[in-house]
GROMACS .gro file of C-alpha atoms in nm:
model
  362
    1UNK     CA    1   9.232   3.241   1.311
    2UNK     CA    2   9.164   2.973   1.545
    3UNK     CA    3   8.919   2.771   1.393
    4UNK     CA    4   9.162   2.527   1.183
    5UNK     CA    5   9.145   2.293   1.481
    6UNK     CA    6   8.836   2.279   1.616
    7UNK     CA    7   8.662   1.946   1.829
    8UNK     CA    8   8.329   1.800   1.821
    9UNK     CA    9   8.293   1.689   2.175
   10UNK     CA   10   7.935   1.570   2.117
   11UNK     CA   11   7.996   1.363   1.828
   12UNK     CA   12   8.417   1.314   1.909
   13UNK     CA   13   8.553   1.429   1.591
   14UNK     CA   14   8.819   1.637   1.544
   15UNK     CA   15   8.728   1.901   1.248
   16UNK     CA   16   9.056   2.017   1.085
   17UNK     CA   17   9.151   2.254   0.788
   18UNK     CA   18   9.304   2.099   0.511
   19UNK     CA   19   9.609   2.274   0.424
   20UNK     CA   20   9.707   2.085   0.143
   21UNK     CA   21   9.435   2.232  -0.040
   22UNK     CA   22   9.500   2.606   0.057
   23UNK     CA   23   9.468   2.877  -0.057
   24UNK     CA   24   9.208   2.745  -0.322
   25UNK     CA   25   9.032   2.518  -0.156
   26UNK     CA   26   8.897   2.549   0.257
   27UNK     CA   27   8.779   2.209   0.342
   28UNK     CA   28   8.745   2.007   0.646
   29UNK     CA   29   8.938   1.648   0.707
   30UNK     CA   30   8.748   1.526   0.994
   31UNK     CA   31   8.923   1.281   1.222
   32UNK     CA   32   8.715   1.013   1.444
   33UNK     CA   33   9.015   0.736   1.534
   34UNK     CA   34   9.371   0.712   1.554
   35UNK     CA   35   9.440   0.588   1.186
   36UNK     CA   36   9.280   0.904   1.071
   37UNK     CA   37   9.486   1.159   1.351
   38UNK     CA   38   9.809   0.911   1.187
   39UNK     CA   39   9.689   0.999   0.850
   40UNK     CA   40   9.643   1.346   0.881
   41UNK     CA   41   9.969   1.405   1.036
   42UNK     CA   42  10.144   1.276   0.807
   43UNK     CA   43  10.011   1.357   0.505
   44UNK     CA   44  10.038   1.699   0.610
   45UNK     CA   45   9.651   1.786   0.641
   46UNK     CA   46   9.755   1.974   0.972
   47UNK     CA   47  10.155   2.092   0.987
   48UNK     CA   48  10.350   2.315   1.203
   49UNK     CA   49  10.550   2.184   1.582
   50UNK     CA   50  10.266   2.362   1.802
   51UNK     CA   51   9.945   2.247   1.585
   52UNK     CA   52  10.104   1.890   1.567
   53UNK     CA   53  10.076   1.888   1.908
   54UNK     CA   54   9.755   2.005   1.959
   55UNK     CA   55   9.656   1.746   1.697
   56UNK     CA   56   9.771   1.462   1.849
   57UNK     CA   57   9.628   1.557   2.231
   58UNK     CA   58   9.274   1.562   2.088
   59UNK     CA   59   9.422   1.229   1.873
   60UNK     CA   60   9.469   1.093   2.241
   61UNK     CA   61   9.151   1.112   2.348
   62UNK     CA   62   8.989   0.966   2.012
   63UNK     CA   63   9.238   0.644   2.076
   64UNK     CA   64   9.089   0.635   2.455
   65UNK     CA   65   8.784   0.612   2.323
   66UNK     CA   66   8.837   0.315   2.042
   67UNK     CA   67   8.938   0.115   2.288
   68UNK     CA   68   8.741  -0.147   2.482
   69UNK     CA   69   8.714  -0.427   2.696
   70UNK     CA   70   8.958  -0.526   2.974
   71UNK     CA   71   9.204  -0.515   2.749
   72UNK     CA   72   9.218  -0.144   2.738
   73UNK     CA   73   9.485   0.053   2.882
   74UNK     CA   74   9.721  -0.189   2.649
   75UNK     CA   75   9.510  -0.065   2.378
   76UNK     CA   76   9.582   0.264   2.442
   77UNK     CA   77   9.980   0.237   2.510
   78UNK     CA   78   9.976   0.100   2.149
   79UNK     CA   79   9.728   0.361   2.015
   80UNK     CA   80   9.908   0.657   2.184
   81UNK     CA   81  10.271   0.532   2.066
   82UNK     CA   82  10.161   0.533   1.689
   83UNK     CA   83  10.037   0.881   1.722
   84UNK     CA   84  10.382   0.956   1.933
   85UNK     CA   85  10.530   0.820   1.670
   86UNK     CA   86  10.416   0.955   1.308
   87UNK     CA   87  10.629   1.223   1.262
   88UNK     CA   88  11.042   1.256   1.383
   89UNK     CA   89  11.136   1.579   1.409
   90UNK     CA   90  10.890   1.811   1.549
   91UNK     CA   91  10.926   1.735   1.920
   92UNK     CA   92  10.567   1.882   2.015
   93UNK     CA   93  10.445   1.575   1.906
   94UNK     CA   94  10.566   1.349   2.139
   95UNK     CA   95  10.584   1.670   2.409
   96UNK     CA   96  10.191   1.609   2.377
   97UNK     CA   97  10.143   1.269   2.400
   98UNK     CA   98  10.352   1.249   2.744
   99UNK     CA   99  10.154   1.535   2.858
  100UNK     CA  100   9.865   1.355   2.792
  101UNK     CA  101   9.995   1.045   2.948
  102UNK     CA  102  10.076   1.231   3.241
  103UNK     CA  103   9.691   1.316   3.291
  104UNK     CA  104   9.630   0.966   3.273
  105UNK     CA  105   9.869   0.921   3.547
  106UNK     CA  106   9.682   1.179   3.788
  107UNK     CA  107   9.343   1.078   3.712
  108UNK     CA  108   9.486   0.662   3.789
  109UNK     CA  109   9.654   0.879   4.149
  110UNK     CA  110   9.322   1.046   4.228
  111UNK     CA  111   9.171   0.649   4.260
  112UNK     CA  112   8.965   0.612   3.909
  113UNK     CA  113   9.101   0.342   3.672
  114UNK     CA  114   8.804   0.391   3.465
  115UNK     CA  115   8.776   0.506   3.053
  116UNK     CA  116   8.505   0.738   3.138
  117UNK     CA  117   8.678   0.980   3.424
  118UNK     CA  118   9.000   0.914   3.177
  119UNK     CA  119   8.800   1.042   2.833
  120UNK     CA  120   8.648   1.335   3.052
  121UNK     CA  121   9.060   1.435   3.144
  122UNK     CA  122   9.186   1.344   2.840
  123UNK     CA  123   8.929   1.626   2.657
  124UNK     CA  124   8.963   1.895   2.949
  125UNK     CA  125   9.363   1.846   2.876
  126UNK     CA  126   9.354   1.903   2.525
  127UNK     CA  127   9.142   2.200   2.489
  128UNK     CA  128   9.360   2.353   2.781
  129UNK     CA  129   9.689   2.259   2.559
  130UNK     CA  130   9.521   2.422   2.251
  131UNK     CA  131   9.399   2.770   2.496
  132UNK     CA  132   9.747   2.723   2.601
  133UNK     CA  133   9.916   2.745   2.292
  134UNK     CA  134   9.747   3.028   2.170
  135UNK     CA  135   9.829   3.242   2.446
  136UNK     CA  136  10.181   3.151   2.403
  137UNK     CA  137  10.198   3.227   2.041
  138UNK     CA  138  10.054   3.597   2.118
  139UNK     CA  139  10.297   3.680   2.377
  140UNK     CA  140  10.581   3.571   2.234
  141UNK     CA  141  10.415   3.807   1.950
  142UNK     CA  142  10.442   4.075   2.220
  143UNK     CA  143  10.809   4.003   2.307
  144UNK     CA  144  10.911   3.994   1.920
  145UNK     CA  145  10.762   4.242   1.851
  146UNK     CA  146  10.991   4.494   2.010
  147UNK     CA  147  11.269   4.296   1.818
  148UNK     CA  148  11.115   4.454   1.439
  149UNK     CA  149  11.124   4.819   1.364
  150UNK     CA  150  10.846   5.041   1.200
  151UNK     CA  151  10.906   5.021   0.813
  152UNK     CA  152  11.094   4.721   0.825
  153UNK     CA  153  11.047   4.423   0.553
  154UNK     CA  154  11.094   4.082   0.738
  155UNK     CA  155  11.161   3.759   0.538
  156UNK     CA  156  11.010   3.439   0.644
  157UNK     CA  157  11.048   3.093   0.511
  158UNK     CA  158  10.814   2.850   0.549
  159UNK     CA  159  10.484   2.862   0.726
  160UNK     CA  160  10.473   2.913   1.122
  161UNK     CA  161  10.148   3.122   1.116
  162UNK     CA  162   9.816   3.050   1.279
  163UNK     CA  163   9.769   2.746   1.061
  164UNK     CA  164  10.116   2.601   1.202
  165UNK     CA  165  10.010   2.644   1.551
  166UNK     CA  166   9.672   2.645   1.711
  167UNK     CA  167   9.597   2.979   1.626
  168UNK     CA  168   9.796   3.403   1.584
  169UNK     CA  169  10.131   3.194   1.517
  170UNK     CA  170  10.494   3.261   1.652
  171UNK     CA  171  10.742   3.350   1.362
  172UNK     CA  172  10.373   3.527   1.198
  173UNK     CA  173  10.248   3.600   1.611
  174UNK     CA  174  10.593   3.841   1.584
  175UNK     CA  175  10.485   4.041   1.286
  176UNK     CA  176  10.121   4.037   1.405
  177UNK     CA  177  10.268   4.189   1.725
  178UNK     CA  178  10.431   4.431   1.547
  179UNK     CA  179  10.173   4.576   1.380
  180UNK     CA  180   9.934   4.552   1.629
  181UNK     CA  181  10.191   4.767   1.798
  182UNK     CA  182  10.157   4.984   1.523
  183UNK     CA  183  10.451   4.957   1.283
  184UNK     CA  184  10.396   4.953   0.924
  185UNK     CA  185  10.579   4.604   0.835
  186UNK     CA  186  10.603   4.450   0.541
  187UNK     CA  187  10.689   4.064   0.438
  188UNK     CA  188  10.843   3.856   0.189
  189UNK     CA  189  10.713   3.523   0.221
  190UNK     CA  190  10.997   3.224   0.060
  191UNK     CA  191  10.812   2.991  -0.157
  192UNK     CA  192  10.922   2.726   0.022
  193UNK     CA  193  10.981   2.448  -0.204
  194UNK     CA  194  10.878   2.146  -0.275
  195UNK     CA  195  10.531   2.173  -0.063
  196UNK     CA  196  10.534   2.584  -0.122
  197UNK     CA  197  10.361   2.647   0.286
  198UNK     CA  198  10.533   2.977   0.260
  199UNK     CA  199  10.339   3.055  -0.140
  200UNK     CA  200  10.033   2.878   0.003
  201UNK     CA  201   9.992   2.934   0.335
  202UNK     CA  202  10.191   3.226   0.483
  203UNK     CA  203  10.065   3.431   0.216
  204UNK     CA  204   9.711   3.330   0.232
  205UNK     CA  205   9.709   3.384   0.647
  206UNK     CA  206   9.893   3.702   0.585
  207UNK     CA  207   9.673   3.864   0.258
  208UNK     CA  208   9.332   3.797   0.472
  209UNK     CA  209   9.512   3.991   0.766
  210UNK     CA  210   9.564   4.257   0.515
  211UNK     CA  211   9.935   4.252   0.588
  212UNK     CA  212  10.185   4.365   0.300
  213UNK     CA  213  10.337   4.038   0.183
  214UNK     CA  214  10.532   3.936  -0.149
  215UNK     CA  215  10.642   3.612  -0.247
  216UNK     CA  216  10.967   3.516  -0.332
  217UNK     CA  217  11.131   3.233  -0.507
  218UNK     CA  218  11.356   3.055  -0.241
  219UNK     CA  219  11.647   3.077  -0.441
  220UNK     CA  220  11.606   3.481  -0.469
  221UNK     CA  221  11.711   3.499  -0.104
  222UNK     CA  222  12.074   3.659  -0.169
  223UNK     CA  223  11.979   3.890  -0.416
  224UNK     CA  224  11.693   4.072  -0.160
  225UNK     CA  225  11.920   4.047   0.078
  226UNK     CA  226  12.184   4.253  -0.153
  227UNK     CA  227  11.993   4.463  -0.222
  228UNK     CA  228  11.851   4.561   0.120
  229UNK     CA  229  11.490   4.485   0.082
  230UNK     CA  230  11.488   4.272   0.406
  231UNK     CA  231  11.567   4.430   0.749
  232UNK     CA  232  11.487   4.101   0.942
  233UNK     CA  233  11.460   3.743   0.920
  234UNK     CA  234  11.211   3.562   1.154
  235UNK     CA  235  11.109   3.210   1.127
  236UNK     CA  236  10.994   2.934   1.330
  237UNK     CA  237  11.141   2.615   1.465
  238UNK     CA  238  11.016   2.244   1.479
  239UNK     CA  239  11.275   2.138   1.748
  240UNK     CA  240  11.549   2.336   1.934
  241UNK     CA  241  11.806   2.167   2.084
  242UNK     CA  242  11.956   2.249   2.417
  243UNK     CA  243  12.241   2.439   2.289
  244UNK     CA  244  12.017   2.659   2.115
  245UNK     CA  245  12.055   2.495   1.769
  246UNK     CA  246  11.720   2.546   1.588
  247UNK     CA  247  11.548   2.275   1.309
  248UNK     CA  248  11.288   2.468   1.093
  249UNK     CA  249  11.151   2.372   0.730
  250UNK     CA  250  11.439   2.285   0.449
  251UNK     CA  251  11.635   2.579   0.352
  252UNK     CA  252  11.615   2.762   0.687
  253UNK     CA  253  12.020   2.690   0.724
  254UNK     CA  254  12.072   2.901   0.380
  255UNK     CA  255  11.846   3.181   0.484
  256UNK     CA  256  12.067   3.184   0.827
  257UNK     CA  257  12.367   3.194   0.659
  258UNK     CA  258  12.270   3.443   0.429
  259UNK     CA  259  12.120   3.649   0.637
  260UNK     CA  260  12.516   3.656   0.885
  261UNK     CA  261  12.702   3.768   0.579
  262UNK     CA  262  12.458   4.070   0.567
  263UNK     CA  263  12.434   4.144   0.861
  264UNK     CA  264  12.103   4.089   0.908
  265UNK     CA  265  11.947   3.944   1.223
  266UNK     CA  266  11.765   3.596   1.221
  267UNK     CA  267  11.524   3.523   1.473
  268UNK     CA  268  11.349   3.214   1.570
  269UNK     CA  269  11.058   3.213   1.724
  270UNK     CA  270  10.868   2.921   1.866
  271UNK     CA  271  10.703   2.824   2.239
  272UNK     CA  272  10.859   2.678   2.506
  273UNK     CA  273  10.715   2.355   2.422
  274UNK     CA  274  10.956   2.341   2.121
  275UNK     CA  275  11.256   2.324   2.314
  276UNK     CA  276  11.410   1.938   2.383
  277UNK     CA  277  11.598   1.985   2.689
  278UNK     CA  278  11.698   1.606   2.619
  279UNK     CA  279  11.823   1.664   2.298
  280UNK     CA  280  12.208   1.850   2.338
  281UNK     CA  281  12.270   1.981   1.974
  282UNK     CA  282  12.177   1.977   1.678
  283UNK     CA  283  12.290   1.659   1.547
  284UNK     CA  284  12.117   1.505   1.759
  285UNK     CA  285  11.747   1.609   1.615
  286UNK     CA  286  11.596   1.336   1.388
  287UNK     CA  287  11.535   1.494   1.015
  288UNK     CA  288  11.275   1.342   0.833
  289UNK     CA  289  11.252   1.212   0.462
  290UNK     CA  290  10.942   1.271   0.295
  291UNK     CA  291  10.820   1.076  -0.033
  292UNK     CA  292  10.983   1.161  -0.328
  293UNK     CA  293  10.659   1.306  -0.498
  294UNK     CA  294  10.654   1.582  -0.352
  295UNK     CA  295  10.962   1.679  -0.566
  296UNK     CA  296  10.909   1.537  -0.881
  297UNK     CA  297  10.525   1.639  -0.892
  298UNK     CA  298  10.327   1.934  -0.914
  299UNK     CA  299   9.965   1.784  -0.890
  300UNK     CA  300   9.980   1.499  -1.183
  301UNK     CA  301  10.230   1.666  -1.366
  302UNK     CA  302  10.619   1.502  -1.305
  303UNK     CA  303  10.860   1.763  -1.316
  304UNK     CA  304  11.177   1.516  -1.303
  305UNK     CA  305  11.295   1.170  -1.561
  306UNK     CA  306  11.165   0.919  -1.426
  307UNK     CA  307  11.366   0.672  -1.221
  308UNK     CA  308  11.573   0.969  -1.121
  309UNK     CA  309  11.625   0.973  -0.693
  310UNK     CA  310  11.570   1.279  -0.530
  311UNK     CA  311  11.682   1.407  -0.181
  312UNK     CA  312  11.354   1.540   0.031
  313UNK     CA  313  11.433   1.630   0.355
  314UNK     CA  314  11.163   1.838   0.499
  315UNK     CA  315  11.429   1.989   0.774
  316UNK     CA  316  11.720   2.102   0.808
  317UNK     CA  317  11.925   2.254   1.134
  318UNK     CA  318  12.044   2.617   1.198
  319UNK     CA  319  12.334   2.626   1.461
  320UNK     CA  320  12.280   2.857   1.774
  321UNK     CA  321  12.589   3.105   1.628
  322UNK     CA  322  12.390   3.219   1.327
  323UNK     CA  323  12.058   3.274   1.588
  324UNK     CA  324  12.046   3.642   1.679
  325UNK     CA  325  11.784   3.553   1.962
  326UNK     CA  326  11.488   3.273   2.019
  327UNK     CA  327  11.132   3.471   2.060
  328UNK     CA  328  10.948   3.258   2.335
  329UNK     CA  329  10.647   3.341   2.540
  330UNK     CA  330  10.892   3.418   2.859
  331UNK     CA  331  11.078   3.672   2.638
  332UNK     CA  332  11.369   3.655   2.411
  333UNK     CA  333  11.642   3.426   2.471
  334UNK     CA  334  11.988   3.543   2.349
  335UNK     CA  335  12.344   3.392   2.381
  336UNK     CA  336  12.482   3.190   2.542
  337UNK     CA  337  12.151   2.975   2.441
  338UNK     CA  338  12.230   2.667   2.653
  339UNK     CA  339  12.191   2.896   3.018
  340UNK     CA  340  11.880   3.089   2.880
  341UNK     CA  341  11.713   2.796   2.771
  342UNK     CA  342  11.779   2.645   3.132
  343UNK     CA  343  11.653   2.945   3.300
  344UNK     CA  344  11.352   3.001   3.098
  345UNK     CA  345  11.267   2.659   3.109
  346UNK     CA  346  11.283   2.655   3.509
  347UNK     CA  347  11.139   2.986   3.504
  348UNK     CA  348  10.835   2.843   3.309
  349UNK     CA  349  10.815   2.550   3.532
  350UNK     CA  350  10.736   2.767   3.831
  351UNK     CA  351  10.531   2.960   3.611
  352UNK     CA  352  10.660   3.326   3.705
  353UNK     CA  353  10.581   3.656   3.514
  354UNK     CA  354  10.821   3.753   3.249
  355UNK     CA  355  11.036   4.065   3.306
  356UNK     CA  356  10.920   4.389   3.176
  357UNK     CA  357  11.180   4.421   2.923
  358UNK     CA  358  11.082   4.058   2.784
  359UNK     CA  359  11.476   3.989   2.796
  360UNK     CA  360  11.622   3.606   2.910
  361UNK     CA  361  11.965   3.701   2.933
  362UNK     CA  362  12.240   3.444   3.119
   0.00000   0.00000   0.00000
């Protein structure tokens, strides 16, 4: 599935899948400006670190071209800052819009100030980060892969399928892997409550695959784990910290905890480009607050008294000690986190082949 993000170059639109509407509903949102690529991010039309950032590159090229006049370039700072700045925590987001800003840089080096050479850069970058990104998501599917065991059940929370990324997925790009391997593997899919991606969307991506998957209340967690109907917890990650602390959807934390007192591992897998180097720990990543109605509505219907405040953080951060390894496209990272994420991040830099065991180990 690759098709959820998909650009109009002829007519500069940017078609995207609406995923608040899934699974009943497939429907397009079709961006033309920056209000809409604002609007769409944070609504939630398109969610997930890695499809955020696709988003917003193709965003960067629909600012470039509302702008006008002279007056341009400031035009775009301003346009390319809101999109920067629409969502906190997934660091993709911003990852994307300095990329981007950095091919505005080269194209101003190789002598052209002009929108025209810019827009043609701008559109060349983004459908390379979105090719990118894809390949990245399927093998780091490789490298987990070998991490899951024929037969086993692995429990997900939230959604980091194709629809969170821009296309195979990395938590769902593992369990792909495996079975494309060959394993029989089965999945239990957390609702993940209050905006349900893992009821909606993780078991909608994963049913069409034709890939065993049951879903599971969030708060059912301990007793599948008691019982031993999960072998393997793999999930995806919004931001990872240098120290190999990991933020992933609200209620990630539990699952990690649960998942040490049963000695089960927990893997996070996400691309490189999720990493912030610049960010030390956890405590450091920004966790955003979404509107209240996401919690005290279903549709039109309140759930809650009115005038009652609600807590709805949409993140929450697992520390590095309860991470059994981090799935990445140059292999799997394991303890301690903050060398391996130093290496791989060098190694990616001078863009070497991964070893044949798929193993960062420092």
């Amino acid at each position: 599935m690759e098709d959820h993000i998909r650009f109009d170059r002829q007519n500069l639109a940017l078609h995207l899948l609406d995923q608040r509407l899934l699974p009943e509903q497939e429907t397009e949102v079709i961006c033309r400006n920056t209000d809409d690529i604002v609007s769409a991010l944070q609504t939630m039309v398109v969610r997930g670190a890695p499809a955020i950032g696709v988003t917003a590159a193709w965003g960067c090229a629909l600012a470039l071209n509302e702008t006008s006049g002279p007056g341009w370039a400031t035009q775009l700072e301003e346009l390319l800052d809101r999109i920067a700045n629409a969502r906190p925590t997934a660091v993709n987001l911003r990852w994307a819009v300095e990329r981007m800003r950095k091919c505005w840089w080269k194209v101003i080096n190789s002598g052209s100030g002009d929108r025209d050479p810019l827009l043609a850069a701008f559109l060349d970058e983004a459908a390379r980060m979105q090719a990118e990104d894809v390949e990245a998501c399927k093998t780091l599917g490789r490298f987990g892969a070998d991490c899951l065991k024929d037969g086993d059940t692995v429990l997900t929370h939230c959604n980091a399928g194709a629809l969170a990324t821009a296309g195979y997925g990395t938590a769902l790009g593992v369990i792909r892997g495996a079975v494309e391997q060959g394993k029989r593997i089965k999945v239990i899919a957390d609702e993940t409550r209050p905006f349900l991606q893992g009821a909606r969307l993780t078991a909608w991506e994963l049913h069409k695959d034709n890939i065993p998957v049951t879903v599971a209340c969030d708060n059912a967690c301990a007793l599948l784990m008691s019982k031993g109907l999960v072998q393997s917890v793999v999930v995806g990650a919004d931001r990872i910290a240098a120290n190999g602390d990991a933020a992933n959807k609200i209620g990630t934390y539990g699952v990690a905890l649960l998942a040490k007192h049963f000695n089960i591992p927990f893997y996070v897998a996400a691309p490189l480009s999720t990493i912030d180097p610049t960010t030390s720990d956890g405590s450091g990543i920004p966790i955003e607050q979404r509107p209240e109605r996401e919690v005290t509505h279903v549709g039109d219907t309140r759930l809650t008294p009115e005038d009652v405040p609600v807590y709805n953080f949409a993140f929450d951060v697992t520390p590095a000690e309860l991470i059994t390894g981090i799935i990445t496209e140059k292999g799997v990272l394991q303890p301690p986190y903050g060398l391996a994420i130093w290496a791989a991040l060098n190694e990616a830099s001078a863009a070497p082949e991964a070893d044949d065991a798929g193993i960062i180990e420092r």
